[in-house]
């Protein structure tokens, strides 16, 4: 544990009087509201978009970087905008593909101590910064009519399972979720099927239909295209 992490824990348990708590909470409420307002204003007229998630650590030389760039390019050539987390790695690849495809390239950036910059391929008027993950995820979900999940870490898992949960519970429309990379996602999906479904019965068999697993850009784009051909596009909530 670092000194910075230790300080955060100590501050969380520090004694505070009611006035201190009230002042801090009131300021936080206004900060959260301001992030929602900015996000809504910048995204409200953006049109049909697909969010593409994946690791910030993916190198330019990676096959997944190239695949994310190809998927974004092909989606924008079909008329869709691309939304990413605005950082490096897979996110940079997707924004780069969107720029090459002359489509809308959006970055919803979270302020993190180890990831301080936005990539260079985001449209200057579509670069939004957030301090709060839950506000950022709301914007992702509200203005995306599809998700592409590339290989990633805990942040990608968080965004992926948030989307799956909201669809499963009928809180948002059944928009398509595409997992790209059978080798990467295969082990997780096997565990979900063998343990979560068959052993523990914690989900229903139909829940496995909430997402698609593919290996190629053309497969991913076709799933998004098929969805858009059947449904009227609108914000999810």
PDB file of N, CA and C in Angstrom, residues 75-138:
ATOM      1  N   UNK A  75     -17.355   0.757 -39.183  1.00  0.00           N
ATOM      2  CA  UNK A  75     -18.612   1.264 -38.617  1.00  0.00           C
ATOM      3  C   UNK A  75     -18.875   2.703 -39.042  1.00  0.00           C
ATOM      4  N   UNK A  76     -17.843   3.539 -39.031  1.00  0.00           N
ATOM      5  CA  UNK A  76     -18.046   4.933 -39.428  1.00  0.00           C
ATOM      6  C   UNK A  76     -18.356   5.048 -40.920  1.00  0.00           C
ATOM      7  N   UNK A  77     -17.804   4.168 -41.729  1.00  0.00           N
ATOM      8  CA  UNK A  77     -18.129   4.187 -43.153  1.00  0.00           C
ATOM      9  C   UNK A  77     -19.577   3.792 -43.398  1.00  0.00           C
ATOM     10  N   UNK A  78     -20.163   3.092 -42.419  1.00  0.00           N
ATOM     11  CA  UNK A  78     -21.581   2.748 -42.492  1.00  0.00           C
ATOM     12  C   UNK A  78     -22.467   3.844 -41.902  1.00  0.00           C
ATOM     13  N   UNK A  79     -21.847   4.882 -41.349  1.00  0.00           N
ATOM     14  CA  UNK A  79     -22.609   6.020 -40.856  1.00  0.00           C
ATOM     15  C   UNK A  79     -22.744   6.129 -39.346  1.00  0.00           C
ATOM     16  N   UNK A  80     -22.048   5.286 -38.607  1.00  0.00           N
ATOM     17  CA  UNK A  80     -22.140   5.323 -37.149  1.00  0.00           C
ATOM     18  C   UNK A  80     -20.996   6.126 -36.548  1.00  0.00           C
ATOM     19  N   UNK A  81     -21.267   6.795 -35.440  1.00  0.00           N
ATOM     20  CA  UNK A  81     -20.212   7.434 -34.674  1.00  0.00           C
ATOM     21  C   UNK A  81     -19.572   6.426 -33.735  1.00  0.00           C
ATOM     22  N   UNK A  82     -18.380   6.755 -33.258  1.00  0.00           N
ATOM     23  CA  UNK A  82     -17.649   5.891 -32.344  1.00  0.00           C
ATOM     24  C   UNK A  82     -17.408   6.630 -31.027  1.00  0.00           C
ATOM     25  N   UNK A  83     -17.739   5.964 -29.926  1.00  0.00           N
ATOM     26  CA  UNK A  83     -17.486   6.504 -28.592  1.00  0.00           C
ATOM     27  C   UNK A  83     -16.486   5.599 -27.888  1.00  0.00           C
ATOM     28  N   UNK A  84     -15.449   6.200 -27.314  1.00  0.00           N
ATOM     29  CA  UNK A  84     -14.487   5.436 -26.522  1.00  0.00           C
ATOM     30  C   UNK A  84     -14.251   6.154 -25.192  1.00  0.00           C
ATOM     31  N   UNK A  85     -13.391   5.552 -24.381  1.00  0.00           N
ATOM     32  CA  UNK A  85     -12.999   6.183 -23.127  1.00  0.00           C
ATOM     33  C   UNK A  85     -11.966   7.266 -23.302  1.00  0.00           C
ATOM     34  N   UNK A  86     -11.527   7.506 -24.527  1.00  0.00           N
ATOM     35  CA  UNK A  86     -10.687   8.661 -24.830  1.00  0.00           C
ATOM     36  C   UNK A  86      -9.206   8.509 -24.555  1.00  0.00           C
ATOM     37  N   UNK A  87      -8.791   7.367 -24.011  1.00  0.00           N
ATOM     38  CA  UNK A  87      -7.398   7.192 -23.649  1.00  0.00           C
ATOM     39  C   UNK A  87      -6.571   6.511 -24.728  1.00  0.00           C
ATOM     40  N   UNK A  88      -5.430   5.932 -24.342  1.00  0.00           N
ATOM     41  CA  UNK A  88      -4.564   5.234 -25.292  1.00  0.00           C
ATOM     42  C   UNK A  88      -5.024   3.809 -25.554  1.00  0.00           C
ATOM     43  N   UNK A  89      -4.178   3.017 -26.209  1.00  0.00           N
ATOM     44  CA  UNK A  89      -4.467   1.600 -26.430  1.00  0.00           C
ATOM     45  C   UNK A  89      -5.622   1.372 -27.386  1.00  0.00           C
ATOM     46  N   UNK A  90      -6.520   0.470 -26.994  1.00  0.00           N
ATOM     47  CA  UNK A  90      -7.690   0.140 -27.810  1.00  0.00           C
ATOM     48  C   UNK A  90      -8.529   1.374 -28.094  1.00  0.00           C
ATOM     49  N   UNK A  91      -8.657   2.248 -27.103  1.00  0.00           N
ATOM     50  CA  UNK A  91      -9.455   3.463 -27.281  1.00  0.00           C
ATOM     51  C   UNK A  91      -8.866   4.343 -28.379  1.00  0.00           C
ATOM     52  N   UNK A  92      -7.559   4.520 -28.346  1.00  0.00           N
ATOM     53  CA  UNK A  92      -6.884   5.291 -29.386  1.00  0.00           C
ATOM     54  C   UNK A  92      -7.102   4.665 -30.757  1.00  0.00           C
ATOM     55  N   UNK A  93      -7.000   3.337 -30.825  1.00  0.00           N
ATOM     56  CA  UNK A  93      -7.183   2.643 -32.097  1.00  0.00           C
ATOM     57  C   UNK A  93      -8.570   2.901 -32.667  1.00  0.00           C
ATOM     58  N   UNK A  94      -9.591   2.844 -31.800  1.00  0.00           N
ATOM     59  CA  UNK A  94     -10.966   3.052 -32.262  1.00  0.00           C
ATOM     60  C   UNK A  94     -11.185   4.490 -32.724  1.00  0.00           C
ATOM     61  N   UNK A  95     -10.695   5.456 -31.973  1.00  0.00           N
ATOM     62  CA  UNK A  95     -10.822   6.849 -32.392  1.00  0.00           C
ATOM     63  C   UNK A  95     -10.039   7.114 -33.675  1.00  0.00           C
ATOM     64  N   UNK A  96      -8.908   6.454 -33.814  1.00  0.00           N
ATOM     65  CA  UNK A  96      -8.103   6.587 -35.040  1.00  0.00           C
ATOM     66  C   UNK A  96      -8.869   6.038 -36.234  1.00  0.00           C
ATOM     67  N   UNK A  97      -9.515   4.877 -36.051  1.00  0.00           N
ATOM     68  CA  UNK A  97     -10.316   4.307 -37.132  1.00  0.00           C
ATOM     69  C   UNK A  97     -11.491   5.190 -37.497  1.00  0.00           C
ATOM     70  N   UNK A  98     -12.124   5.789 -36.484  1.00  0.00           N
ATOM     71  CA  UNK A  98     -13.248   6.697 -36.736  1.00  0.00           C
ATOM     72  C   UNK A  98     -12.795   7.922 -37.509  1.00  0.00           C
ATOM     73  N   UNK A  99     -11.645   8.458 -37.147  1.00  0.00           N
ATOM     74  CA  UNK A  99     -11.106   9.618 -37.862  1.00  0.00           C
ATOM     75  C   UNK A  99     -10.806   9.256 -39.317  1.00  0.00           C
ATOM     76  N   UNK A 100     -10.194   8.099 -39.531  1.00  0.00           N
ATOM     77  CA  UNK A 100      -9.880   7.667 -40.894  1.00  0.00           C
ATOM     78  C   UNK A 100     -11.143   7.438 -41.720  1.00  0.00           C
ATOM     79  N   UNK A 101     -12.211   6.988 -41.048  1.00  0.00           N
ATOM     80  CA  UNK A 101     -13.470   6.755 -41.740  1.00  0.00           C
ATOM     81  C   UNK A 101     -14.323   7.999 -41.879  1.00  0.00           C
ATOM     82  N   UNK A 102     -13.796   9.143 -41.429  1.00  0.00           N
ATOM     83  CA  UNK A 102     -14.475  10.438 -41.509  1.00  0.00           C
ATOM     84  C   UNK A 102     -15.803  10.420 -40.767  1.00  0.00           C
ATOM     85  N   UNK A 103     -15.825   9.692 -39.642  1.00  0.00           N
ATOM     86  CA  UNK A 103     -17.017   9.654 -38.811  1.00  0.00           C
ATOM     87  C   UNK A 103     -16.818  10.421 -37.515  1.00  0.00           C
ATOM     88  N   UNK A 104     -17.852  10.466 -36.717  1.00  0.00           N
ATOM     89  CA  UNK A 104     -17.763  11.139 -35.418  1.00  0.00           C
ATOM     90  C   UNK A 104     -16.890  10.316 -34.483  1.00  0.00           C
ATOM     91  N   UNK A 105     -15.985  11.007 -33.805  1.00  0.00           N
ATOM     92  CA  UNK A 105     -15.015  10.354 -32.932  1.00  0.00           C
ATOM     93  C   UNK A 105     -15.097  10.995 -31.556  1.00  0.00           C
ATOM     94  N   UNK A 106     -15.680  10.265 -30.598  1.00  0.00           N
ATOM     95  CA  UNK A 106     -15.996  10.806 -29.281  1.00  0.00           C
ATOM     96  C   UNK A 106     -15.094  10.175 -28.229  1.00  0.00           C
ATOM     97  N   UNK A 107     -14.648  10.972 -27.266  1.00  0.00           N
ATOM     98  CA  UNK A 107     -13.859  10.463 -26.153  1.00  0.00           C
ATOM     99  C   UNK A 107     -14.457  10.892 -24.828  1.00  0.00           C
ATOM    100  N   UNK A 108     -14.858   9.922 -24.012  1.00  0.00           N
ATOM    101  CA  UNK A 108     -15.372  10.193 -22.670  1.00  0.00           C
ATOM    102  C   UNK A 108     -14.265   9.831 -21.685  1.00  0.00           C
ATOM    103  N   UNK A 109     -13.483  10.806 -21.317  1.00  0.00           N
ATOM    104  CA  UNK A 109     -12.236  10.576 -20.590  1.00  0.00           C
ATOM    105  C   UNK A 109     -12.465  10.613 -19.084  1.00  0.00           C
ATOM    106  N   UNK A 110     -11.918   9.631 -18.378  1.00  0.00           N
ATOM    107  CA  UNK A 110     -11.955   9.629 -16.925  1.00  0.00           C
ATOM    108  C   UNK A 110     -10.599  10.099 -16.419  1.00  0.00           C
ATOM    109  N   UNK A 111     -10.594  10.945 -15.413  1.00  0.00           N
ATOM    110  CA  UNK A 111      -9.349  11.457 -14.845  1.00  0.00           C
ATOM    111  C   UNK A 111      -8.763  10.397 -13.920  1.00  0.00           C
ATOM    112  N   UNK A 112      -7.586   9.876 -14.281  1.00  0.00           N
ATOM    113  CA  UNK A 112      -6.907   8.838 -13.513  1.00  0.00           C
ATOM    114  C   UNK A 112      -5.455   9.249 -13.278  1.00  0.00           C
ATOM    115  N   UNK A 113      -4.855   8.837 -12.163  1.00  0.00           N
ATOM    116  CA  UNK A 113      -3.478   9.240 -11.877  1.00  0.00           C
ATOM    117  C   UNK A 113      -2.452   8.668 -12.845  1.00  0.00           C
ATOM    118  N   UNK A 114      -2.775   7.502 -13.491  1.00  0.00           N
ATOM    119  CA  UNK A 114      -1.804   6.857 -14.371  1.00  0.00           C
ATOM    120  C   UNK A 114      -2.175   6.985 -15.842  1.00  0.00           C
ATOM    121  N   UNK A 115      -3.182   7.804 -16.156  1.00  0.00           N
ATOM    122  CA  UNK A 115      -3.624   7.942 -17.550  1.00  0.00           C
ATOM    123  C   UNK A 115      -4.150   9.370 -17.716  1.00  0.00           C
ATOM    124  N   UNK A 116      -3.234  10.290 -17.995  1.00  0.00           N
ATOM    125  CA  UNK A 116      -3.551  11.699 -17.881  1.00  0.00           C
ATOM    126  C   UNK A 116      -3.921  12.374 -19.197  1.00  0.00           C
ATOM    127  N   UNK A 117      -3.772  11.716 -20.328  1.00  0.00           N
ATOM    128  CA  UNK A 117      -3.958  12.404 -21.599  1.00  0.00           C
ATOM    129  C   UNK A 117      -5.047  11.753 -22.434  1.00  0.00           C
ATOM    130  N   UNK A 118      -5.666  12.574 -23.285  1.00  0.00           N
ATOM    131  CA  UNK A 118      -6.595  12.063 -24.283  1.00  0.00           C
ATOM    132  C   UNK A 118      -5.819  11.736 -25.552  1.00  0.00           C
ATOM    133  N   UNK A 119      -6.294  10.742 -26.288  1.00  0.00           N
ATOM    134  CA  UNK A 119      -5.601  10.444 -27.542  1.00  0.00           C
ATOM    135  C   UNK A 119      -5.862  11.530 -28.583  1.00  0.00           C
ATOM    136  N   UNK A 120      -5.071  11.507 -29.630  1.00  0.00           N
ATOM    137  CA  UNK A 120      -5.059  12.614 -30.601  1.00  0.00           C
ATOM    138  C   UNK A 120      -6.144  12.508 -31.662  1.00  0.00           C
ATOM    139  N   UNK A 121      -7.008  11.497 -31.600  1.00  0.00           N
ATOM    140  CA  UNK A 121      -7.946  11.239 -32.692  1.00  0.00           C
ATOM    141  C   UNK A 121      -9.399  11.543 -32.326  1.00  0.00           C
ATOM    142  N   UNK A 122      -9.612  12.227 -31.215  1.00  0.00           N
ATOM    143  CA  UNK A 122     -10.955  12.614 -30.785  1.00  0.00           C
ATOM    144  C   UNK A 122     -11.318  13.955 -31.412  1.00  0.00           C
ATOM    145  N   UNK A 123     -12.542  14.093 -31.892  1.00  0.00           N
ATOM    146  CA  UNK A 123     -13.008  15.396 -32.386  1.00  0.00           C
ATOM    147  C   UNK A 123     -12.928  16.421 -31.254  1.00  0.00           C
ATOM    148  N   UNK A 124     -12.437  17.607 -31.579  1.00  0.00           N
ATOM    149  CA  UNK A 124     -12.163  18.592 -30.527  1.00  0.00           C
ATOM    150  C   UNK A 124     -13.413  18.987 -29.753  1.00  0.00           C
ATOM    151  N   UNK A 125     -14.573  18.920 -30.385  1.00  0.00           N
ATOM    152  CA  UNK A 125     -15.814  19.303 -29.706  1.00  0.00           C
ATOM    153  C   UNK A 125     -16.522  18.104 -29.082  1.00  0.00           C
ATOM    154  N   UNK A 126     -15.888  16.946 -29.104  1.00  0.00           N
ATOM    155  CA  UNK A 126     -16.506  15.732 -28.555  1.00  0.00           C
ATOM    156  C   UNK A 126     -15.579  15.051 -27.555  1.00  0.00           C
ATOM    157  N   UNK A 127     -14.804  15.845 -26.868  1.00  0.00           N
ATOM    158  CA  UNK A 127     -13.881  15.352 -25.844  1.00  0.00           C
ATOM    159  C   UNK A 127     -14.416  15.796 -24.480  1.00  0.00           C
ATOM    160  N   UNK A 128     -14.921  14.850 -23.696  1.00  0.00           N
ATOM    161  CA  UNK A 128     -15.570  15.162 -22.422  1.00  0.00           C
ATOM    162  C   UNK A 128     -14.790  14.505 -21.289  1.00  0.00           C
ATOM    163  N   UNK A 129     -14.493  15.265 -20.242  1.00  0.00           N
ATOM    164  CA  UNK A 129     -13.733  14.751 -19.105  1.00  0.00           C
ATOM    165  C   UNK A 129     -14.639  14.521 -17.903  1.00  0.00           C
ATOM    166  N   UNK A 130     -14.361  13.445 -17.168  1.00  0.00           N
ATOM    167  CA  UNK A 130     -15.152  13.073 -15.998  1.00  0.00           C
ATOM    168  C   UNK A 130     -14.250  12.749 -14.813  1.00  0.00           C
ATOM    169  N   UNK A 131     -14.765  13.033 -13.619  1.00  0.00           N
ATOM    170  CA  UNK A 131     -14.126  12.580 -12.384  1.00  0.00           C
ATOM    171  C   UNK A 131     -14.820  11.339 -11.831  1.00  0.00           C
ATOM    172  N   UNK A 132     -16.083  11.152 -12.205  1.00  0.00           N
ATOM    173  CA  UNK A 132     -16.883  10.089 -11.621  1.00  0.00           C
ATOM    174  C   UNK A 132     -17.180   9.001 -12.658  1.00  0.00           C
ATOM    175  N   UNK A 133     -16.796   7.764 -12.315  1.00  0.00           N
ATOM    176  CA  UNK A 133     -17.029   6.650 -13.223  1.00  0.00           C
ATOM    177  C   UNK A 133     -18.520   6.451 -13.506  1.00  0.00           C
ATOM    178  N   UNK A 134     -19.368   6.581 -12.486  1.00  0.00           N
ATOM    179  CA  UNK A 134     -20.793   6.292 -12.694  1.00  0.00           C
ATOM    180  C   UNK A 134     -21.449   7.314 -13.609  1.00  0.00           C
ATOM    181  N   UNK A 135     -20.999   8.568 -13.581  1.00  0.00           N
ATOM    182  CA  UNK A 135     -21.529   9.563 -14.507  1.00  0.00           C
ATOM    183  C   UNK A 135     -21.100   9.206 -15.935  1.00  0.00           C
ATOM    184  N   UNK A 136     -19.847   8.866 -16.084  1.00  0.00           N
ATOM    185  CA  UNK A 136     -19.309   8.499 -17.397  1.00  0.00           C
ATOM    186  C   UNK A 136     -20.036   7.288 -17.971  1.00  0.00           C
ATOM    187  N   UNK A 137     -20.296   6.275 -17.142  1.00  0.00           N
ATOM    188  CA  UNK A 137     -20.997   5.090 -17.632  1.00  0.00           C
ATOM    189  C   UNK A 137     -22.430   5.419 -18.036  1.00  0.00           C
ATOM    190  N   UNK A 138     -23.060   6.340 -17.332  1.00  0.00           N
ATOM    191  CA  UNK A 138     -24.409   6.757 -17.722  1.00  0.00           C
ATOM    192  C   UNK A 138     -24.402   7.371 -19.112  1.00  0.00           C
TER     193      UNK A 138
END
